[in-house]
Coordinates of C-alpha atoms and ligand atoms in Angstrom, one line a residue:
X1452 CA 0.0 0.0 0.0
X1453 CA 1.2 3.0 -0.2
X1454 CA 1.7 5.6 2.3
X1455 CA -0.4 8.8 2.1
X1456 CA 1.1 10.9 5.0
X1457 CA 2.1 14.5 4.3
X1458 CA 0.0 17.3 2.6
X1459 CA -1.7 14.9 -0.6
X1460 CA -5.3 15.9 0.8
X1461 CA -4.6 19.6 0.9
X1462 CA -3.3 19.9 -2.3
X1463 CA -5.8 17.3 -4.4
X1464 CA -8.5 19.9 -2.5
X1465 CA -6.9 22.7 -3.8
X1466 CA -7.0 21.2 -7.4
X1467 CA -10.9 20.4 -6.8
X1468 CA -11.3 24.2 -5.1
X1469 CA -9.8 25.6 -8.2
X1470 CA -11.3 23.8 -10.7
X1471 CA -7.7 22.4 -12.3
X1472 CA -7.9 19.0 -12.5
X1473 CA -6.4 18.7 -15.9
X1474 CA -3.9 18.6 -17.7
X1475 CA -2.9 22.1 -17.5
X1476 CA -2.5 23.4 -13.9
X1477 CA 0.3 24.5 -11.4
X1478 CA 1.0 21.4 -9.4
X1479 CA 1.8 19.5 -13.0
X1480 CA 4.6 22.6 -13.4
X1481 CA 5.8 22.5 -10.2
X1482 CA 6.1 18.5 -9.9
X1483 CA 8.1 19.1 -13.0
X1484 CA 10.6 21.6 -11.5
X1485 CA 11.1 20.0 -8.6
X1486 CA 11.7 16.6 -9.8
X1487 CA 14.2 18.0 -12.1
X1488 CA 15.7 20.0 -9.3
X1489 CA 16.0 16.7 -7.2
X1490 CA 17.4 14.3 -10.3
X1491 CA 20.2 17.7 -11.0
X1492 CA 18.7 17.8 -14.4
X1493 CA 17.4 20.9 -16.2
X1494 CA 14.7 19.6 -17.6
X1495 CA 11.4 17.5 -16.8
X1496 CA 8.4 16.5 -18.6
X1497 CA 5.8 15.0 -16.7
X1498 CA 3.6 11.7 -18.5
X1499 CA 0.6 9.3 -17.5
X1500 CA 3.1 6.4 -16.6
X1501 CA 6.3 6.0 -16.6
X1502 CA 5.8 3.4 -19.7
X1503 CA 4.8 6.0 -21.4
X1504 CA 8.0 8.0 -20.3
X1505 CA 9.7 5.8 -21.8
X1506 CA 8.1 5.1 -24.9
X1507 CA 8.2 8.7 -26.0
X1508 CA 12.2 9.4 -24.6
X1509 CA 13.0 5.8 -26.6
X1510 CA 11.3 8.1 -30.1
X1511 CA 13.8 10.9 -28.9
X1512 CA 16.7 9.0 -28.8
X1513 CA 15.9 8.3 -32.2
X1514 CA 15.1 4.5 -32.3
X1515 CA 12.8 3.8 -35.0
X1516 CA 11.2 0.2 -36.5
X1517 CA 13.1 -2.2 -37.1
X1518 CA 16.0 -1.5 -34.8
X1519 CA 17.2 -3.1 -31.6
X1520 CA 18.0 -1.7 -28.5
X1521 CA 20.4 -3.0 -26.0
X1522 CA 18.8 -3.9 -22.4
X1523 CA 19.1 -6.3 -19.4
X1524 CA 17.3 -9.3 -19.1
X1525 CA 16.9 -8.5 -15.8
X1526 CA 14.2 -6.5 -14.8
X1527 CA 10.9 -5.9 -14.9
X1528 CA 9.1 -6.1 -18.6
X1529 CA 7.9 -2.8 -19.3
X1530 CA 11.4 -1.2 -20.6
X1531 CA 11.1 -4.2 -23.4
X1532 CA 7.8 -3.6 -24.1
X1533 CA 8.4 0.2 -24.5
X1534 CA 10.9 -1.1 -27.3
X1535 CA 8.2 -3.1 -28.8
X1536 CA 6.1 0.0 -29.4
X1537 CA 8.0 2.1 -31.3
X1538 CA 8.6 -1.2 -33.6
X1539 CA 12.0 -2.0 -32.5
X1540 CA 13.7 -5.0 -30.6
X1541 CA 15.1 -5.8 -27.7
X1542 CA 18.7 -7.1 -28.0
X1543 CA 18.7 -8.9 -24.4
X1544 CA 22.1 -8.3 -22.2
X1545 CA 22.8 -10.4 -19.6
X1546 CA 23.2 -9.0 -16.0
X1547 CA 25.9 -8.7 -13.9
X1548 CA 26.0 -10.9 -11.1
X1549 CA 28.1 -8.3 -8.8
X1550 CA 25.7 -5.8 -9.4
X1551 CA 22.0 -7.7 -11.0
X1552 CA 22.3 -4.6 -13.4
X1553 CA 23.3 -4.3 -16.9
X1554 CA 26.7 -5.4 -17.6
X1555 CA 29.2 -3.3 -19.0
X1556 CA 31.4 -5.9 -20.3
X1557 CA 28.5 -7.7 -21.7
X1558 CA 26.9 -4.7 -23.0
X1559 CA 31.0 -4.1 -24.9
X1560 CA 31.5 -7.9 -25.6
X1561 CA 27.9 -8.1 -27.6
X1562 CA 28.8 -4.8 -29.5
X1563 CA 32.5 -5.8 -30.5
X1564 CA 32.3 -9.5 -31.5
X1565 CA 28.6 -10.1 -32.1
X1566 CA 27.7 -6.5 -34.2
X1567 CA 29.8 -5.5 -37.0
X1568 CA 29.4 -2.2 -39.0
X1569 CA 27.4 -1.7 -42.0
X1570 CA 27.2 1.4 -43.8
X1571 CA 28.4 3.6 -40.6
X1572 CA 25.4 1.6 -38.5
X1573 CA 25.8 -1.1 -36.0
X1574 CA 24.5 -4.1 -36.9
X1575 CA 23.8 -7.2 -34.7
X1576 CA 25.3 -10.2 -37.3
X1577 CA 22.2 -12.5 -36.3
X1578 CA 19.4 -10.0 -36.1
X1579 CA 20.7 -8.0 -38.9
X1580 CA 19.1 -5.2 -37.2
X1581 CA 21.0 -2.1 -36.1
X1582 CA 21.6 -1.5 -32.6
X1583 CA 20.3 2.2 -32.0
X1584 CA 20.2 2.9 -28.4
X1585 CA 21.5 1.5 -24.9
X1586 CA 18.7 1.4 -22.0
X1587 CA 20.0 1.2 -18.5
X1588 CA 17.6 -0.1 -16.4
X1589 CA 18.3 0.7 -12.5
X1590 CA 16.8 -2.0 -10.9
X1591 CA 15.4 -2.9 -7.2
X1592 CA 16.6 1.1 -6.1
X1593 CA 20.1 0.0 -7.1
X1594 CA 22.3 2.3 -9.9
X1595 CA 23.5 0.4 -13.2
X1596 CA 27.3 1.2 -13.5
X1597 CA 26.6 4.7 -15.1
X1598 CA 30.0 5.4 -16.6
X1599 CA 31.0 2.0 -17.1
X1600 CA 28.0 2.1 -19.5
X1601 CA 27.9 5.4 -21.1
X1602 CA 31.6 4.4 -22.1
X1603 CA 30.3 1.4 -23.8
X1604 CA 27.8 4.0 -25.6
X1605 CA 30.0 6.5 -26.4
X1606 CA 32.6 4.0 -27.7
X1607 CA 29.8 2.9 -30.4
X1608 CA 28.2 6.1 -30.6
X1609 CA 25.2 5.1 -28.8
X1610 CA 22.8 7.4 -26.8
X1611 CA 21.9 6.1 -23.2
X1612 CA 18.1 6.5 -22.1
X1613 CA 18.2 5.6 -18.0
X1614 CA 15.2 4.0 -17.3
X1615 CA 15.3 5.1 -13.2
X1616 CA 11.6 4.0 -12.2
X1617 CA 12.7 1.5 -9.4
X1618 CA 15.6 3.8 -8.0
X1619 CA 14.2 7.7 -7.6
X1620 CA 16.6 8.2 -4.9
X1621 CA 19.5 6.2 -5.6
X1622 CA 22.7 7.6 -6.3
X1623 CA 25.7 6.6 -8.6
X1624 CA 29.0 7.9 -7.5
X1625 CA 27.5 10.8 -5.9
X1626 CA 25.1 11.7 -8.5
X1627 CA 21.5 10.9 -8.2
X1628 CA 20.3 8.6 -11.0
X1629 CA 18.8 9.8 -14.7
X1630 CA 20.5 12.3 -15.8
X1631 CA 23.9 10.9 -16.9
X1632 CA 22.1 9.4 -20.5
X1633 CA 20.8 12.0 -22.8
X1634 CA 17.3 10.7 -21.2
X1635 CA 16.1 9.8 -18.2
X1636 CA 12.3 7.7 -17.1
X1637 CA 10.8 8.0 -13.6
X1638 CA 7.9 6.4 -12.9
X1639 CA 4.9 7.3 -10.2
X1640 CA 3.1 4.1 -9.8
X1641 CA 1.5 2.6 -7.2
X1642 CA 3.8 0.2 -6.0
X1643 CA 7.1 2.8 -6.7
X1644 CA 9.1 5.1 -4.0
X1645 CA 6.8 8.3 -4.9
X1646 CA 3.3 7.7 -6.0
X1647 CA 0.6 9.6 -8.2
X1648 CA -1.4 6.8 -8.4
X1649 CA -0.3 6.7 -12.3
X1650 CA 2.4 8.7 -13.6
X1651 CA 5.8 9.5 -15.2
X1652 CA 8.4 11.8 -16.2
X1653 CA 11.0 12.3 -18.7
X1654 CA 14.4 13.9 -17.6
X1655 CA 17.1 15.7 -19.9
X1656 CA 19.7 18.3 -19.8
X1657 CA 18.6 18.7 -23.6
X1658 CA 16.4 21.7 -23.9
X1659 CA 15.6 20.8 -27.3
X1660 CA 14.5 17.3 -26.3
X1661 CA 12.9 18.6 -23.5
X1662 CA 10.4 21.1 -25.7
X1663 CA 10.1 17.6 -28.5
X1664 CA 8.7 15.4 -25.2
X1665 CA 6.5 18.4 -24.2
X1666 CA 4.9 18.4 -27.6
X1667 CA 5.0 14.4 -28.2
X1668 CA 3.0 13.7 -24.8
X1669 CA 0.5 16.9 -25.6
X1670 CA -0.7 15.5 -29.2
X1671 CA 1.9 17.6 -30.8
X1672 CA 0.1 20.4 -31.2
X1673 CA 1.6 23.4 -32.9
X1674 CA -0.9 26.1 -32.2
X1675 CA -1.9 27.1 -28.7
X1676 CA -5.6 27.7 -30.4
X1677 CA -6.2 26.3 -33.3
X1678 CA -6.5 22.1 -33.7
X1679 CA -3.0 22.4 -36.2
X1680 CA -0.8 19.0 -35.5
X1681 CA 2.8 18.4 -37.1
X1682 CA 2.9 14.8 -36.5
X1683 CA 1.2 11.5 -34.9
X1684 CA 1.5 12.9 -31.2
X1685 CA 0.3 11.0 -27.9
X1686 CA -2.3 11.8 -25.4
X1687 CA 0.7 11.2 -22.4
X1688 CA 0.3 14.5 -20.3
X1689 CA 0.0 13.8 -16.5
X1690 CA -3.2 15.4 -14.8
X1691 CA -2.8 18.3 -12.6
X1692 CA -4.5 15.9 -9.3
X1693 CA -1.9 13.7 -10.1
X1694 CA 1.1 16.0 -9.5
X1695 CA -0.6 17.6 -6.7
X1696 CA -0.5 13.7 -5.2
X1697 CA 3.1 13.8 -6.2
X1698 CA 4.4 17.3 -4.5
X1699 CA 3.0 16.1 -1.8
X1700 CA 4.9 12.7 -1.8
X1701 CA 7.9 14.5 -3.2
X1702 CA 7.9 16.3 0.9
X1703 CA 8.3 12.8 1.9
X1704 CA 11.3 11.1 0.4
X1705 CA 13.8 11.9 2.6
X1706 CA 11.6 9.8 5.7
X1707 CA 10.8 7.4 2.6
X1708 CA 14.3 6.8 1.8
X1709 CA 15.1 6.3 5.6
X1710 CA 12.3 3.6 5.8
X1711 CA 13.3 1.9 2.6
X1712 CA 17.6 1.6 4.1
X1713 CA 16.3 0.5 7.3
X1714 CA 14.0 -1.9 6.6
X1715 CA 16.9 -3.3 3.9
X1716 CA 19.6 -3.4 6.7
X1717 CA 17.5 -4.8 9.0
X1718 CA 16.9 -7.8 6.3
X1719 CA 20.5 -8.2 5.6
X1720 CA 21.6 -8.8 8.9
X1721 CA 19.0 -11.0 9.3
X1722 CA 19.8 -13.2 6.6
X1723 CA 23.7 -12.9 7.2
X1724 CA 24.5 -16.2 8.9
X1725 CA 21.9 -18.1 6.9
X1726 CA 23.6 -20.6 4.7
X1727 CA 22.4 -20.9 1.3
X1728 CA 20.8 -16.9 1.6
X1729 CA 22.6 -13.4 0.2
X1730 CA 21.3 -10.3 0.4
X1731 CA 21.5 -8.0 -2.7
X1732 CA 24.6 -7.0 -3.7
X1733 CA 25.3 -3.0 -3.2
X1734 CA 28.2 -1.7 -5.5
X1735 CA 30.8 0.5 -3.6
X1736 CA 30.2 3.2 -5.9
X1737 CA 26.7 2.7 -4.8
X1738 CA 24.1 4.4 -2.9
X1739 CA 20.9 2.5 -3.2
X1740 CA 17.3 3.3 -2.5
X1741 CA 16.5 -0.1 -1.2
X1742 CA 13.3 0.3 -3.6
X1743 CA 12.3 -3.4 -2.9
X1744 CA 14.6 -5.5 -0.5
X1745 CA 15.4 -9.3 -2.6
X1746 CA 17.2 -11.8 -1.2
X1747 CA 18.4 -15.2 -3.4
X1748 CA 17.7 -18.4 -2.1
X1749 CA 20.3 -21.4 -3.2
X1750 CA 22.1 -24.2 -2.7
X1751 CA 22.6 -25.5 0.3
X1752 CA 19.9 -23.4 1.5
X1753 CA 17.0 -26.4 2.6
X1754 CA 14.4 -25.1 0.8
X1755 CA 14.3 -23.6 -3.0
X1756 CA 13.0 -20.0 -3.7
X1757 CA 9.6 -21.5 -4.4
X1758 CA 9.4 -23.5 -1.2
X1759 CA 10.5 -20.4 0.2
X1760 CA 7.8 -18.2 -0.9
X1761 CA 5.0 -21.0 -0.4
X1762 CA 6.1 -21.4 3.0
X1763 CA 5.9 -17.7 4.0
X1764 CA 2.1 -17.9 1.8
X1765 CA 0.9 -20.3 4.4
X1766 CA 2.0 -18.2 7.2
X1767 CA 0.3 -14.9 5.7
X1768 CA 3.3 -13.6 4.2
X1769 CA 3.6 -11.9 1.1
X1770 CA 6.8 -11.9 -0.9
X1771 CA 6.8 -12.3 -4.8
X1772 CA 9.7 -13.9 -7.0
X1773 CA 12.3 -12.0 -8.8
X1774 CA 10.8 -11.4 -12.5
X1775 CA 11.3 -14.1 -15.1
X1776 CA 14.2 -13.4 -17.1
X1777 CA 12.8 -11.2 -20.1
X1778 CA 14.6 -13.4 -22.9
X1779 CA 12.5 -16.3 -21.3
X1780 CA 9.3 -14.5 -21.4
X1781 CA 6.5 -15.6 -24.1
X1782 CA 5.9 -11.7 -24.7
X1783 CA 9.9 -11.6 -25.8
X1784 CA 9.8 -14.8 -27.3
X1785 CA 13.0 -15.3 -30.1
X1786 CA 14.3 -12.1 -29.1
X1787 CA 18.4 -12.1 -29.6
X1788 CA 20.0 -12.5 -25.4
X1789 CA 23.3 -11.9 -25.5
X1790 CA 25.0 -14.3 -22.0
X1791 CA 21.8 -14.4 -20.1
X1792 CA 22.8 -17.3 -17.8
X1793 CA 23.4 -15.0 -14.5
X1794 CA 19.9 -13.5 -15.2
X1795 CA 18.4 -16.9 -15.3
X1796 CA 20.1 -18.0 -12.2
X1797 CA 19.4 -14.5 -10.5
X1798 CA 15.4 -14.7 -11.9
X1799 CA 15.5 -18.5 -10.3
X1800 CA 16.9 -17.7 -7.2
X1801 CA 15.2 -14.0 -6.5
X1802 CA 13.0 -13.5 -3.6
X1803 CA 11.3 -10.0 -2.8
X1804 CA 10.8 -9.5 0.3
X1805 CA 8.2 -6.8 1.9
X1806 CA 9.7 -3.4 2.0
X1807 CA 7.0 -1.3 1.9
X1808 CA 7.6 2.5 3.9
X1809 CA 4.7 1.7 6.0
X1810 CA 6.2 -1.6 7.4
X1811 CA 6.7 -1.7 10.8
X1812 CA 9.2 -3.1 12.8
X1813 CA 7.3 -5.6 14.1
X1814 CA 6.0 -6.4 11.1
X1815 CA 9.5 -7.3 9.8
X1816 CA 10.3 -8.9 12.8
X1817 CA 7.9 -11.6 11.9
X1818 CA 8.7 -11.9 8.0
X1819 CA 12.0 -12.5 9.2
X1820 CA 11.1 -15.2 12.0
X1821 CA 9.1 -16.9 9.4
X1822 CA 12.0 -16.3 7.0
X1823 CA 14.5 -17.6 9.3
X1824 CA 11.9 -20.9 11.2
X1825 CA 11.8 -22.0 7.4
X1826 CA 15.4 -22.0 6.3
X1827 CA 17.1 -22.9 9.8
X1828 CA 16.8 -26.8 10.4
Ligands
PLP805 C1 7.4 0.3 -12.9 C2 8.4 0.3 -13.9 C3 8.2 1.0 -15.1 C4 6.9 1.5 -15.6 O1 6.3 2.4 -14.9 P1 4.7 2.5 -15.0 O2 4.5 3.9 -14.4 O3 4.1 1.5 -14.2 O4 4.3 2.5 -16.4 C5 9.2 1.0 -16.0 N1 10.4 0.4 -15.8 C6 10.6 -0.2 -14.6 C7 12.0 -0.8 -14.4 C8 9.6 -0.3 -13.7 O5 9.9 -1.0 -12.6

């Protein structure tokens, strides 16, 4: 659930004592401004969902059908299905078992011996598709190795879209994530850091592609009055209620961010002397938001991951599995996965755990009990 504590009811009434409930309206403004003042980018443009967010930065970045963008195979689907819908591909990249995130040297590997160039494009030799973009996806609150990968990018003359929906928060080597690629996604869901119920936004330093994802998400409209369009626009504009909801969560992520580290730390010392159970991994360049705490379960724990989760099921416990890896999904089916076998392993073995900001300590106390009564002989 998520947790509606600060000043969400003032504001929504101030939208309903107005009258602005649409699209156009000050809180949609200043959501923008100060979630681009909080990522340290100039620019951001706020959409329905962060699916959205990403289909329209993926147009920016200039992929177009029939191309292939590299992406992890670990994480959850929508980034690949944002491909899908502006007619490209997903060239699946295996993760990085130090880090679950896109892998650098897989991501560099892929380009140099399984892409070869073709008429000044990068071609993937079994897709013969070109490779047009790189999409970092920071998963479970924890940064993808930024420059690592915008090296990789640069050294095939790549753009980098960040897709930062699970890790509003996080930092990379200081800097928060999303604005290191010429793009960044955020996403205001239900189940993420900051909610709006539904919602998204699209980060840039690129004033220019900043003014191109105003107009795409507003119909692309080119007169303020009259019904003139330039192009196939979307109906992607986030409703003024909406980023009333999210200024008011936006006074709340310090606290949020708080919860979300200490319910994480409490898990991993929990789990510490447990054989056969590791925390996630947190790079030393790191700082995590701890989004959703995930734990694998292997050998020579007693139980598998499924037993696991059954087990806490039948004592009222909710946790969910680790998404199935994307290349093995039926909606990706016979897409190209470049060394996937860590993500399989990871997508086997991955246990979320409850992490929501509203979970108390007792609360925890008893998913770790549980936790700990099942995998202790
Ligand atoms: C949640 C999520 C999205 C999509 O956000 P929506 O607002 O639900 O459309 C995109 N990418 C990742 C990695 C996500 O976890």
């Amino acid at each position: 659930m998520p947790e509606l504590r600060g000043r969400e009811w003032d504001y929504v009434k101030e939208c309903l004592d107005t009258g602005w409930v649409s699209s156009v309206g000050s809180f949609v403004d200043r959501f923008e401004r100060e979630l681009a003042d909080y990522s340290g980018t100039r620019h951001a443009v706020a959409t329905t969902s962060g699916t959205a967010a990403l289909h329209v930065a993926l147009l920016l970045a200039g992929v177009r059908k029939g191309d292939e963008v590299a992406v992890s195979s670990l994480s959850f689907i929508a980034p690949a299905n944002a491909i899908r819908y502006v007619g490209a591909r997903p060239s699946f990249i295996g993760a990085d078992p130090a880090t679950w995130q896109l892998d650098p040297e897989r991501l560099r590997a892929f380009f140099r011996e399984e892409c070869a160039w073709r008429e000044g494009r990068l071609v993937n030799r079994h897709t013969e598709r070109p490779v047009t973009a790189v999409l970092a996806v920071h998963v479970l609150g924890h940064p993808a190795d930024l420059d690592a990968v915008q090296a990789v990018a640069d050294e095939f003359g790549l753009p980098l879209v960040e897709d930062a929906a699970e890790s509003l928060g996080a930092r990379y080597r200081g800097r928060p994530v999303g604005g290191t690629g010429v793009l960044g996604c955020l996403s205001f869901n239900g189940n993420k850091l900051l909610t709006t119920g539904g919602g998204g936004m699209i980060l840039t330093n690129d004033e220019e592609l900043a003014a191109r994802a105003r107009y795409l998400t507003t119909q692309a409209k080119d007169d303020p009055v009259a019904y003139v369009h330039g192009e196939v626009g979307f109906n992607y504009r986030l409703g003024n209620v909406q980023a009333a909801l999210g200024c008011a969560q936006l006074e709340l992520v310090g606290p949020y961010l708080e919860a979300k580290r200490r319910i994480a730390r409490a898990y991993a010392e929990a789990v510490e002397d447990l054989q056969g159970v590791s925390f996630m991994p947190t790079a030393a360049w790191a700082e995590p938001s701890y989004w959703l705490s995930t734990i694998l379960v292997h050998p020579p724990a007693r139980l598998d991951r499924d037993l696991v989760l059954a087990a806490l099921e039948r004592s009222r416990i909710q946790t969910r599995p680790l998404w199935e890896a994307l290349h093995e999904s039926r909606a990706h089916r016979g897409a190209y996965a470049y060394r996937c076998e860590e993500t399989v392993r990871l997508a086997a073995q991955g246990l979320c755990l409850p992490s929501s900001v509203g979970l108390s300590e007792d609360d925890q106390r008893r998913v770790i009990d549980a936790l700990r009564r099942e995998l202790v002989e």
